[in-house]
């Protein structure tokens, strides 16, 4: 009997040793209440090709974000009622939104389809020639448009809203932006201010104080989250901005062609489903 007990203790010791050794190979980088973050979990979020300095910087951002998130989750778990913690509908909507965006990216992954030829660009410029001869307020900005639930929002905000880091860590910002829905990080391109106001859910009342009072803007609408940095502003466009405006026009046409392509594919799918009887409308189409 004693031999059996010794044998069982030996097995238990070996199991504990193996378990501890396995965990030791994956060091703990942070603990918050009963939650644990391991090095492998952080490493999995750092894209390949990062330099050592960029990897360390991103790892610090990810760890700090995880710690804050766990603190909030701990308090939320205690304070919220069972009803308040029921997110089945929101999770289903979020999953559907991710699926739709992933599908859009899938069908539009061939970027060559959306290239703008010189003839197309010239036709556009000729049609809207007055836009390039009439003085309008112009602005230089950096912006990121991403989903409201994106985990890159806080890391990007720390970088974008810091003038020094925005310049010195440009590559890190661009790598983080790879998972965003849309971004613009050109420092030397002038854009029309009224176009920006129409594109984003912002209202600039005192335009002369944009750079001094409203340089950094974080906002969102029903679908997206926006991080915006105003870099420069001019009340009038001069001739030396024309080349930048043409580049902006090409980019805008590319986005329009991409959106038109996606809309066409969606309409084709709808027609296919309707004609094959997969859509039932009791009162007709």
PDB file of C-alpha atoms in Angstrom:
ATOM      1  CA  UNK A   1       0.000   0.000   0.000  1.00  0.00           C
ATOM      2  CA  UNK A   2       2.837   2.381   0.857  1.00  0.00           C
ATOM      3  CA  UNK A   3       4.508   1.589  -2.461  1.00  0.00           C
ATOM      4  CA  UNK A   4       1.268   2.456  -4.249  1.00  0.00           C
ATOM      5  CA  UNK A   5       0.982   5.762  -2.377  1.00  0.00           C
ATOM      6  CA  UNK A   6       4.623   6.601  -3.187  1.00  0.00           C
ATOM      7  CA  UNK A   7       3.955   5.697  -6.806  1.00  0.00           C
ATOM      8  CA  UNK A   8       0.895   7.972  -6.940  1.00  0.00           C
ATOM      9  CA  UNK A   9       2.874  10.824  -5.320  1.00  0.00           C
ATOM     10  CA  UNK A  10       5.614  10.325  -7.907  1.00  0.00           C
ATOM     11  CA  UNK A  11       3.092  10.546 -10.758  1.00  0.00           C
ATOM     12  CA  UNK A  12       1.535  13.661  -9.199  1.00  0.00           C
ATOM     13  CA  UNK A  13       4.974  15.266  -8.841  1.00  0.00           C
ATOM     14  CA  UNK A  14       5.815  14.552 -12.496  1.00  0.00           C
ATOM     15  CA  UNK A  15       2.489  15.994 -13.689  1.00  0.00           C
ATOM     16  CA  UNK A  16       2.952  19.158 -11.623  1.00  0.00           C
ATOM     17  CA  UNK A  17       6.512  19.507 -12.884  1.00  0.00           C
ATOM     18  CA  UNK A  18       5.469  19.094 -16.502  1.00  0.00           C
ATOM     19  CA  UNK A  19       2.583  21.531 -16.088  1.00  0.00           C
ATOM     20  CA  UNK A  20       4.813  24.110 -14.422  1.00  0.00           C
ATOM     21  CA  UNK A  21       7.499  23.673 -17.063  1.00  0.00           C
ATOM     22  CA  UNK A  22       5.009  24.163 -19.876  1.00  0.00           C
ATOM     23  CA  UNK A  23       3.691  27.328 -18.260  1.00  0.00           C
ATOM     24  CA  UNK A  24       7.231  28.541 -17.620  1.00  0.00           C
ATOM     25  CA  UNK A  25       7.920  28.383 -21.344  1.00  0.00           C
ATOM     26  CA  UNK A  26       5.150  30.923 -21.849  1.00  0.00           C
ATOM     27  CA  UNK A  27       5.871  33.697 -19.316  1.00  0.00           C
ATOM     28  CA  UNK A  28       3.101  35.696 -17.716  1.00  0.00           C
ATOM     29  CA  UNK A  29       3.317  39.354 -18.725  1.00  0.00           C
ATOM     30  CA  UNK A  30       0.359  40.694 -16.716  1.00  0.00           C
ATOM     31  CA  UNK A  31      -2.245  39.603 -14.158  1.00  0.00           C
ATOM     32  CA  UNK A  32      -5.428  41.485 -13.267  1.00  0.00           C
ATOM     33  CA  UNK A  33      -7.690  39.999 -10.609  1.00  0.00           C
ATOM     34  CA  UNK A  34      -8.228  36.433 -11.879  1.00  0.00           C
ATOM     35  CA  UNK A  35      -7.233  37.088 -15.489  1.00  0.00           C
ATOM     36  CA  UNK A  36      -3.791  36.229 -16.858  1.00  0.00           C
ATOM     37  CA  UNK A  37      -2.052  37.450 -19.999  1.00  0.00           C
ATOM     38  CA  UNK A  38       0.744  35.309 -21.438  1.00  0.00           C
ATOM     39  CA  UNK A  39       3.612  36.360 -23.662  1.00  0.00           C
ATOM     40  CA  UNK A  40       2.381  34.152 -26.517  1.00  0.00           C
ATOM     41  CA  UNK A  41      -0.971  35.966 -26.553  1.00  0.00           C
ATOM     42  CA  UNK A  42       0.776  39.309 -27.014  1.00  0.00           C
ATOM     43  CA  UNK A  43       3.239  37.935 -29.563  1.00  0.00           C
ATOM     44  CA  UNK A  44       0.373  36.567 -31.655  1.00  0.00           C
ATOM     45  CA  UNK A  45      -0.931  40.117 -32.151  1.00  0.00           C
ATOM     46  CA  UNK A  46       2.362  41.538 -33.432  1.00  0.00           C
ATOM     47  CA  UNK A  47       2.642  41.273 -37.235  1.00  0.00           C
ATOM     48  CA  UNK A  48       5.636  39.596 -38.849  1.00  0.00           C
ATOM     49  CA  UNK A  49       8.356  41.885 -40.125  1.00  0.00           C
ATOM     50  CA  UNK A  50       8.276  44.345 -37.221  1.00  0.00           C
ATOM     51  CA  UNK A  51      11.628  45.590 -35.976  1.00  0.00           C
ATOM     52  CA  UNK A  52      12.576  44.822 -32.375  1.00  0.00           C
ATOM     53  CA  UNK A  53      11.893  48.409 -31.317  1.00  0.00           C
ATOM     54  CA  UNK A  54       8.482  48.486 -33.017  1.00  0.00           C
ATOM     55  CA  UNK A  55       7.574  45.090 -31.545  1.00  0.00           C
ATOM     56  CA  UNK A  56       8.419  46.260 -28.027  1.00  0.00           C
ATOM     57  CA  UNK A  57       6.472  49.486 -28.500  1.00  0.00           C
ATOM     58  CA  UNK A  58       3.402  47.663 -29.787  1.00  0.00           C
ATOM     59  CA  UNK A  59       3.656  45.010 -27.053  1.00  0.00           C
ATOM     60  CA  UNK A  60       3.615  47.712 -24.373  1.00  0.00           C
ATOM     61  CA  UNK A  61       0.518  49.281 -25.931  1.00  0.00           C
ATOM     62  CA  UNK A  62      -1.253  45.924 -26.169  1.00  0.00           C
ATOM     63  CA  UNK A  63      -0.426  44.980 -22.564  1.00  0.00           C
ATOM     64  CA  UNK A  64      -1.585  48.330 -21.181  1.00  0.00           C
ATOM     65  CA  UNK A  65      -4.788  48.089 -23.199  1.00  0.00           C
ATOM     66  CA  UNK A  66      -5.422  44.550 -21.929  1.00  0.00           C
ATOM     67  CA  UNK A  67      -4.893  45.637 -18.312  1.00  0.00           C
ATOM     68  CA  UNK A  68      -7.364  48.511 -18.633  1.00  0.00           C
ATOM     69  CA  UNK A  69      -9.866  46.233 -20.336  1.00  0.00           C
ATOM     70  CA  UNK A  70      -9.656  43.603 -17.581  1.00  0.00           C
ATOM     71  CA  UNK A  71     -10.119  46.190 -14.819  1.00  0.00           C
ATOM     72  CA  UNK A  72     -13.251  47.493 -16.521  1.00  0.00           C
ATOM     73  CA  UNK A  73     -14.565  43.978 -17.219  1.00  0.00           C
ATOM     74  CA  UNK A  74     -14.064  43.009 -13.576  1.00  0.00           C
ATOM     75  CA  UNK A  75     -16.105  45.964 -12.366  1.00  0.00           C
ATOM     76  CA  UNK A  76     -18.736  45.447 -15.057  1.00  0.00           C
ATOM     77  CA  UNK A  77     -19.146  41.801 -14.053  1.00  0.00           C
ATOM     78  CA  UNK A  78     -19.839  42.883 -10.465  1.00  0.00           C
ATOM     79  CA  UNK A  79     -22.057  45.894 -11.150  1.00  0.00           C
ATOM     80  CA  UNK A  80     -24.223  44.854 -14.110  1.00  0.00           C
ATOM     81  CA  UNK A  81     -27.360  42.779 -13.761  1.00  0.00           C
ATOM     82  CA  UNK A  82     -27.915  39.538 -15.685  1.00  0.00           C
ATOM     83  CA  UNK A  83     -30.211  41.415 -18.063  1.00  0.00           C
ATOM     84  CA  UNK A  84     -27.635  44.162 -18.618  1.00  0.00           C
ATOM     85  CA  UNK A  85     -24.995  41.537 -19.432  1.00  0.00           C
ATOM     86  CA  UNK A  86     -27.087  39.830 -22.106  1.00  0.00           C
ATOM     87  CA  UNK A  87     -25.462  40.829 -25.382  1.00  0.00           C
ATOM     88  CA  UNK A  88     -26.715  38.072 -27.659  1.00  0.00           C
ATOM     89  CA  UNK A  89     -28.318  40.465 -30.153  1.00  0.00           C
ATOM     90  CA  UNK A  90     -25.342  42.845 -30.137  1.00  0.00           C
ATOM     91  CA  UNK A  91     -22.910  39.961 -30.634  1.00  0.00           C
ATOM     92  CA  UNK A  92     -24.982  38.610 -33.518  1.00  0.00           C
ATOM     93  CA  UNK A  93     -25.100  42.080 -35.131  1.00  0.00           C
ATOM     94  CA  UNK A  94     -21.358  42.530 -34.632  1.00  0.00           C
ATOM     95  CA  UNK A  95     -20.613  39.131 -36.156  1.00  0.00           C
ATOM     96  CA  UNK A  96     -22.822  39.953 -39.139  1.00  0.00           C
ATOM     97  CA  UNK A  97     -21.042  43.275 -39.589  1.00  0.00           C
ATOM     98  CA  UNK A  98     -17.632  41.571 -39.523  1.00  0.00           C
ATOM     99  CA  UNK A  99     -18.804  38.949 -42.004  1.00  0.00           C
ATOM    100  CA  UNK A 100     -20.139  41.576 -44.401  1.00  0.00           C
ATOM    101  CA  UNK A 101     -16.950  43.676 -44.240  1.00  0.00           C
ATOM    102  CA  UNK A 102     -14.813  40.566 -44.735  1.00  0.00           C
ATOM    103  CA  UNK A 103     -16.927  39.636 -47.768  1.00  0.00           C
ATOM    104  CA  UNK A 104     -16.543  43.125 -49.243  1.00  0.00           C
ATOM    105  CA  UNK A 105     -12.770  42.903 -48.829  1.00  0.00           C
ATOM    106  CA  UNK A 106     -12.797  39.442 -50.394  1.00  0.00           C
ATOM    107  CA  UNK A 107     -14.679  40.425 -53.559  1.00  0.00           C
ATOM    108  CA  UNK A 108     -12.661  43.637 -53.938  1.00  0.00           C
ATOM    109  CA  UNK A 109      -9.202  42.217 -53.225  1.00  0.00           C
ATOM    110  CA  UNK A 110      -8.031  42.684 -56.834  1.00  0.00           C
ATOM    111  CA  UNK A 111      -6.988  46.344 -56.606  1.00  0.00           C
ATOM    112  CA  UNK A 112      -6.093  46.475 -60.307  1.00  0.00           C
ATOM    113  CA  UNK A 113      -9.828  46.607 -61.089  1.00  0.00           C
ATOM    114  CA  UNK A 114     -10.067  50.020 -59.439  1.00  0.00           C
ATOM    115  CA  UNK A 115      -7.041  51.726 -60.985  1.00  0.00           C
ATOM    116  CA  UNK A 116      -7.858  55.121 -62.504  1.00  0.00           C
ATOM    117  CA  UNK A 117      -6.449  55.756 -65.968  1.00  0.00           C
ATOM    118  CA  UNK A 118      -5.098  59.146 -66.993  1.00  0.00           C
ATOM    119  CA  UNK A 119      -8.046  59.545 -69.393  1.00  0.00           C
ATOM    120  CA  UNK A 120     -10.538  58.940 -66.594  1.00  0.00           C
ATOM    121  CA  UNK A 121      -8.755  61.432 -64.370  1.00  0.00           C
ATOM    122  CA  UNK A 122      -8.611  64.102 -67.069  1.00  0.00           C
ATOM    123  CA  UNK A 123     -12.294  63.608 -67.873  1.00  0.00           C
ATOM    124  CA  UNK A 124     -13.139  64.126 -64.212  1.00  0.00           C
ATOM    125  CA  UNK A 125     -10.952  67.217 -63.916  1.00  0.00           C
ATOM    126  CA  UNK A 126     -12.477  68.693 -67.076  1.00  0.00           C
ATOM    127  CA  UNK A 127     -16.018  68.022 -65.848  1.00  0.00           C
ATOM    128  CA  UNK A 128     -15.335  69.677 -62.521  1.00  0.00           C
ATOM    129  CA  UNK A 129     -12.829  72.221 -63.753  1.00  0.00           C
ATOM    130  CA  UNK A 130     -14.419  74.970 -61.701  1.00  0.00           C
ATOM    131  CA  UNK A 131     -13.511  73.116 -58.521  1.00  0.00           C
ATOM    132  CA  UNK A 132      -9.848  73.583 -59.339  1.00  0.00           C
ATOM    133  CA  UNK A 133     -10.062  77.263 -60.209  1.00  0.00           C
ATOM    134  CA  UNK A 134     -12.405  78.591 -57.514  1.00  0.00           C
ATOM    135  CA  UNK A 135     -10.755  79.301 -54.180  1.00  0.00           C
ATOM    136  CA  UNK A 136     -11.915  77.026 -51.381  1.00  0.00           C
ATOM    137  CA  UNK A 137     -10.703  76.310 -47.864  1.00  0.00           C
ATOM    138  CA  UNK A 138      -8.184  73.504 -47.775  1.00  0.00           C
ATOM    139  CA  UNK A 139      -6.705  71.379 -45.023  1.00  0.00           C
ATOM    140  CA  UNK A 140      -4.047  68.740 -44.385  1.00  0.00           C
ATOM    141  CA  UNK A 141      -5.063  65.861 -42.138  1.00  0.00           C
ATOM    142  CA  UNK A 142      -4.294  62.328 -40.983  1.00  0.00           C
ATOM    143  CA  UNK A 143      -7.261  60.134 -40.210  1.00  0.00           C
ATOM    144  CA  UNK A 144      -8.215  56.543 -39.458  1.00  0.00           C
ATOM    145  CA  UNK A 145     -11.696  55.128 -39.934  1.00  0.00           C
ATOM    146  CA  UNK A 146     -12.272  51.779 -38.272  1.00  0.00           C
ATOM    147  CA  UNK A 147     -15.010  49.687 -36.692  1.00  0.00           C
ATOM    148  CA  UNK A 148     -16.364  50.844 -33.333  1.00  0.00           C
ATOM    149  CA  UNK A 149     -15.154  47.608 -31.712  1.00  0.00           C
ATOM    150  CA  UNK A 150     -11.628  47.602 -33.126  1.00  0.00           C
ATOM    151  CA  UNK A 151      -8.773  46.839 -30.722  1.00  0.00           C
ATOM    152  CA  UNK A 152      -6.402  49.149 -32.588  1.00  0.00           C
ATOM    153  CA  UNK A 153      -8.283  52.326 -31.603  1.00  0.00           C
ATOM    154  CA  UNK A 154      -6.400  53.041 -28.363  1.00  0.00           C
ATOM    155  CA  UNK A 155      -2.915  52.085 -29.658  1.00  0.00           C
ATOM    156  CA  UNK A 156      -3.481  54.259 -32.721  1.00  0.00           C
ATOM    157  CA  UNK A 157      -4.811  57.132 -30.654  1.00  0.00           C
ATOM    158  CA  UNK A 158      -1.675  57.126 -28.505  1.00  0.00           C
ATOM    159  CA  UNK A 159       0.474  57.374 -31.626  1.00  0.00           C
ATOM    160  CA  UNK A 160      -1.618  59.709 -33.793  1.00  0.00           C
ATOM    161  CA  UNK A 161      -2.394  62.192 -31.031  1.00  0.00           C
ATOM    162  CA  UNK A 162       1.266  62.604 -30.131  1.00  0.00           C
ATOM    163  CA  UNK A 163       2.998  64.970 -32.588  1.00  0.00           C
ATOM    164  CA  UNK A 164       6.469  63.536 -32.028  1.00  0.00           C
ATOM    165  CA  UNK A 165       5.485  59.854 -32.204  1.00  0.00           C
ATOM    166  CA  UNK A 166       3.262  60.432 -35.231  1.00  0.00           C
ATOM    167  CA  UNK A 167       6.354  61.494 -37.148  1.00  0.00           C
ATOM    168  CA  UNK A 168       8.972  59.147 -35.680  1.00  0.00           C
ATOM    169  CA  UNK A 169       6.794  56.001 -35.666  1.00  0.00           C
ATOM    170  CA  UNK A 170       5.082  56.401 -39.025  1.00  0.00           C
ATOM    171  CA  UNK A 171       5.808  52.800 -40.067  1.00  0.00           C
ATOM    172  CA  UNK A 172       4.256  51.443 -36.887  1.00  0.00           C
ATOM    173  CA  UNK A 173       1.121  53.519 -37.486  1.00  0.00           C
ATOM    174  CA  UNK A 174       0.840  52.311 -41.074  1.00  0.00           C
ATOM    175  CA  UNK A 175       1.211  48.683 -39.973  1.00  0.00           C
ATOM    176  CA  UNK A 176      -1.505  49.114 -37.361  1.00  0.00           C
ATOM    177  CA  UNK A 177      -3.750  50.756 -39.937  1.00  0.00           C
ATOM    178  CA  UNK A 178      -3.603  47.664 -42.135  1.00  0.00           C
ATOM    179  CA  UNK A 179      -6.616  46.291 -40.246  1.00  0.00           C
ATOM    180  CA  UNK A 180      -8.627  49.503 -40.385  1.00  0.00           C
ATOM    181  CA  UNK A 181     -11.449  50.133 -42.836  1.00  0.00           C
ATOM    182  CA  UNK A 182      -9.946  53.318 -44.266  1.00  0.00           C
ATOM    183  CA  UNK A 183      -7.042  55.593 -43.445  1.00  0.00           C
ATOM    184  CA  UNK A 184      -5.148  58.590 -44.811  1.00  0.00           C
ATOM    185  CA  UNK A 185      -1.663  59.390 -43.504  1.00  0.00           C
ATOM    186  CA  UNK A 186      -0.319  61.736 -46.196  1.00  0.00           C
ATOM    187  CA  UNK A 187       1.176  64.785 -44.488  1.00  0.00           C
ATOM    188  CA  UNK A 188       1.661  66.909 -47.611  1.00  0.00           C
ATOM    189  CA  UNK A 189      -1.658  66.493 -49.420  1.00  0.00           C
ATOM    190  CA  UNK A 190      -4.233  69.263 -49.326  1.00  0.00           C
ATOM    191  CA  UNK A 191      -7.913  68.308 -49.125  1.00  0.00           C
ATOM    192  CA  UNK A 192     -11.002  70.483 -49.309  1.00  0.00           C
ATOM    193  CA  UNK A 193     -12.349  71.303 -45.866  1.00  0.00           C
ATOM    194  CA  UNK A 194     -16.001  71.048 -46.890  1.00  0.00           C
ATOM    195  CA  UNK A 195     -15.366  67.560 -48.319  1.00  0.00           C
ATOM    196  CA  UNK A 196     -13.878  66.509 -44.984  1.00  0.00           C
ATOM    197  CA  UNK A 197     -16.858  67.860 -43.082  1.00  0.00           C
ATOM    198  CA  UNK A 198     -19.206  65.950 -45.381  1.00  0.00           C
ATOM    199  CA  UNK A 199     -17.194  62.729 -45.035  1.00  0.00           C
ATOM    200  CA  UNK A 200     -16.892  62.678 -41.236  1.00  0.00           C
ATOM    201  CA  UNK A 201     -19.402  63.333 -38.438  1.00  0.00           C
ATOM    202  CA  UNK A 202     -17.743  66.591 -37.374  1.00  0.00           C
ATOM    203  CA  UNK A 203     -18.719  70.248 -37.389  1.00  0.00           C
ATOM    204  CA  UNK A 204     -16.063  72.943 -37.354  1.00  0.00           C
ATOM    205  CA  UNK A 205     -17.545  76.252 -36.263  1.00  0.00           C
ATOM    206  CA  UNK A 206     -14.450  78.369 -35.686  1.00  0.00           C
ATOM    207  CA  UNK A 207     -12.295  77.419 -38.665  1.00  0.00           C
ATOM    208  CA  UNK A 208      -9.523  79.864 -37.858  1.00  0.00           C
ATOM    209  CA  UNK A 209      -8.829  78.022 -34.589  1.00  0.00           C
ATOM    210  CA  UNK A 210      -8.741  74.495 -36.047  1.00  0.00           C
ATOM    211  CA  UNK A 211      -5.068  73.917 -35.344  1.00  0.00           C
ATOM    212  CA  UNK A 212      -4.966  75.559 -31.914  1.00  0.00           C
ATOM    213  CA  UNK A 213      -8.199  74.246 -30.392  1.00  0.00           C
ATOM    214  CA  UNK A 214      -9.427  71.241 -32.389  1.00  0.00           C
ATOM    215  CA  UNK A 215      -6.234  69.623 -33.636  1.00  0.00           C
ATOM    216  CA  UNK A 216      -7.135  66.145 -32.358  1.00  0.00           C
ATOM    217  CA  UNK A 217     -10.643  64.814 -32.832  1.00  0.00           C
ATOM    218  CA  UNK A 218     -12.049  61.448 -31.806  1.00  0.00           C
ATOM    219  CA  UNK A 219     -15.635  60.779 -32.780  1.00  0.00           C
ATOM    220  CA  UNK A 220     -17.965  58.101 -34.113  1.00  0.00           C
ATOM    221  CA  UNK A 221     -21.280  57.564 -35.845  1.00  0.00           C
ATOM    222  CA  UNK A 222     -23.644  54.586 -35.900  1.00  0.00           C
ATOM    223  CA  UNK A 223     -21.179  52.409 -37.790  1.00  0.00           C
ATOM    224  CA  UNK A 224     -17.600  53.639 -37.454  1.00  0.00           C
ATOM    225  CA  UNK A 225     -15.019  55.180 -35.123  1.00  0.00           C
ATOM    226  CA  UNK A 226     -12.827  58.066 -36.342  1.00  0.00           C
ATOM    227  CA  UNK A 227      -9.443  59.409 -35.243  1.00  0.00           C
ATOM    228  CA  UNK A 228      -8.596  62.715 -36.950  1.00  0.00           C
ATOM    229  CA  UNK A 229      -5.528  64.951 -36.739  1.00  0.00           C
ATOM    230  CA  UNK A 230      -5.553  68.394 -38.357  1.00  0.00           C
ATOM    231  CA  UNK A 231      -2.081  69.295 -39.610  1.00  0.00           C
ATOM    232  CA  UNK A 232      -2.507  72.533 -41.557  1.00  0.00           C
ATOM    233  CA  UNK A 233      -5.206  74.882 -42.787  1.00  0.00           C
ATOM    234  CA  UNK A 234      -5.526  77.597 -45.440  1.00  0.00           C
ATOM    235  CA  UNK A 235      -8.524  79.784 -46.071  1.00  0.00           C
ATOM    236  CA  UNK A 236      -7.796  79.837 -49.824  1.00  0.00           C
ATOM    237  CA  UNK A 237      -6.344  77.443 -52.366  1.00  0.00           C
ATOM    238  CA  UNK A 238      -3.387  78.644 -54.396  1.00  0.00           C
ATOM    239  CA  UNK A 239      -1.885  77.204 -57.572  1.00  0.00           C
ATOM    240  CA  UNK A 240       0.874  75.295 -55.821  1.00  0.00           C
ATOM    241  CA  UNK A 241      -1.719  72.981 -54.282  1.00  0.00           C
ATOM    242  CA  UNK A 242      -3.073  71.819 -57.647  1.00  0.00           C
ATOM    243  CA  UNK A 243      -0.841  68.736 -57.943  1.00  0.00           C
ATOM    244  CA  UNK A 244      -1.874  67.547 -54.490  1.00  0.00           C
ATOM    245  CA  UNK A 245      -5.532  68.092 -55.356  1.00  0.00           C
ATOM    246  CA  UNK A 246      -5.151  65.959 -58.472  1.00  0.00           C
ATOM    247  CA  UNK A 247      -3.698  63.146 -56.357  1.00  0.00           C
ATOM    248  CA  UNK A 248      -6.624  63.476 -53.990  1.00  0.00           C
ATOM    249  CA  UNK A 249      -9.029  63.374 -56.937  1.00  0.00           C
ATOM    250  CA  UNK A 250      -7.450  60.154 -58.192  1.00  0.00           C
ATOM    251  CA  UNK A 251      -7.792  58.602 -54.739  1.00  0.00           C
ATOM    252  CA  UNK A 252     -11.422  59.668 -54.497  1.00  0.00           C
ATOM    253  CA  UNK A 253     -12.211  58.186 -57.924  1.00  0.00           C
ATOM    254  CA  UNK A 254     -10.545  54.933 -56.909  1.00  0.00           C
ATOM    255  CA  UNK A 255     -12.728  54.726 -53.804  1.00  0.00           C
ATOM    256  CA  UNK A 256     -15.831  55.518 -55.855  1.00  0.00           C
ATOM    257  CA  UNK A 257     -15.001  52.827 -58.416  1.00  0.00           C
ATOM    258  CA  UNK A 258     -14.435  50.293 -55.644  1.00  0.00           C
ATOM    259  CA  UNK A 259     -17.741  51.151 -53.977  1.00  0.00           C
ATOM    260  CA  UNK A 260     -19.593  50.977 -57.306  1.00  0.00           C
ATOM    261  CA  UNK A 261     -18.080  47.547 -57.941  1.00  0.00           C
ATOM    262  CA  UNK A 262     -19.196  46.281 -54.537  1.00  0.00           C
ATOM    263  CA  UNK A 263     -22.692  47.717 -55.028  1.00  0.00           C
ATOM    264  CA  UNK A 264     -22.952  46.003 -58.411  1.00  0.00           C
ATOM    265  CA  UNK A 265     -21.952  42.640 -56.917  1.00  0.00           C
ATOM    266  CA  UNK A 266     -24.503  43.042 -54.128  1.00  0.00           C
ATOM    267  CA  UNK A 267     -27.247  43.834 -56.650  1.00  0.00           C
ATOM    268  CA  UNK A 268     -26.305  40.762 -58.708  1.00  0.00           C
ATOM    269  CA  UNK A 269     -26.517  38.563 -55.615  1.00  0.00           C
ATOM    270  CA  UNK A 270     -29.897  40.037 -54.746  1.00  0.00           C
ATOM    271  CA  UNK A 271     -31.256  39.430 -58.257  1.00  0.00           C
ATOM    272  CA  UNK A 272     -29.925  35.867 -58.247  1.00  0.00           C
ATOM    273  CA  UNK A 273     -31.571  35.101 -54.908  1.00  0.00           C
ATOM    274  CA  UNK A 274     -34.853  36.720 -55.936  1.00  0.00           C
ATOM    275  CA  UNK A 275     -35.062  35.050 -59.355  1.00  0.00           C
ATOM    276  CA  UNK A 276     -34.300  31.628 -57.855  1.00  0.00           C
ATOM    277  CA  UNK A 277     -37.112  31.976 -55.343  1.00  0.00           C
ATOM    278  CA  UNK A 278     -34.848  32.307 -52.295  1.00  0.00           C
ATOM    279  CA  UNK A 279     -36.516  35.583 -51.297  1.00  0.00           C
ATOM    280  CA  UNK A 280     -40.174  35.469 -50.258  1.00  0.00           C
ATOM    281  CA  UNK A 281     -42.163  38.710 -50.216  1.00  0.00           C
ATOM    282  CA  UNK A 282     -45.876  38.163 -49.488  1.00  0.00           C
ATOM    283  CA  UNK A 283     -46.892  41.499 -51.073  1.00  0.00           C
ATOM    284  CA  UNK A 284     -44.610  41.172 -54.095  1.00  0.00           C
ATOM    285  CA  UNK A 285     -41.384  42.940 -54.936  1.00  0.00           C
TER     286      UNK A 285
END
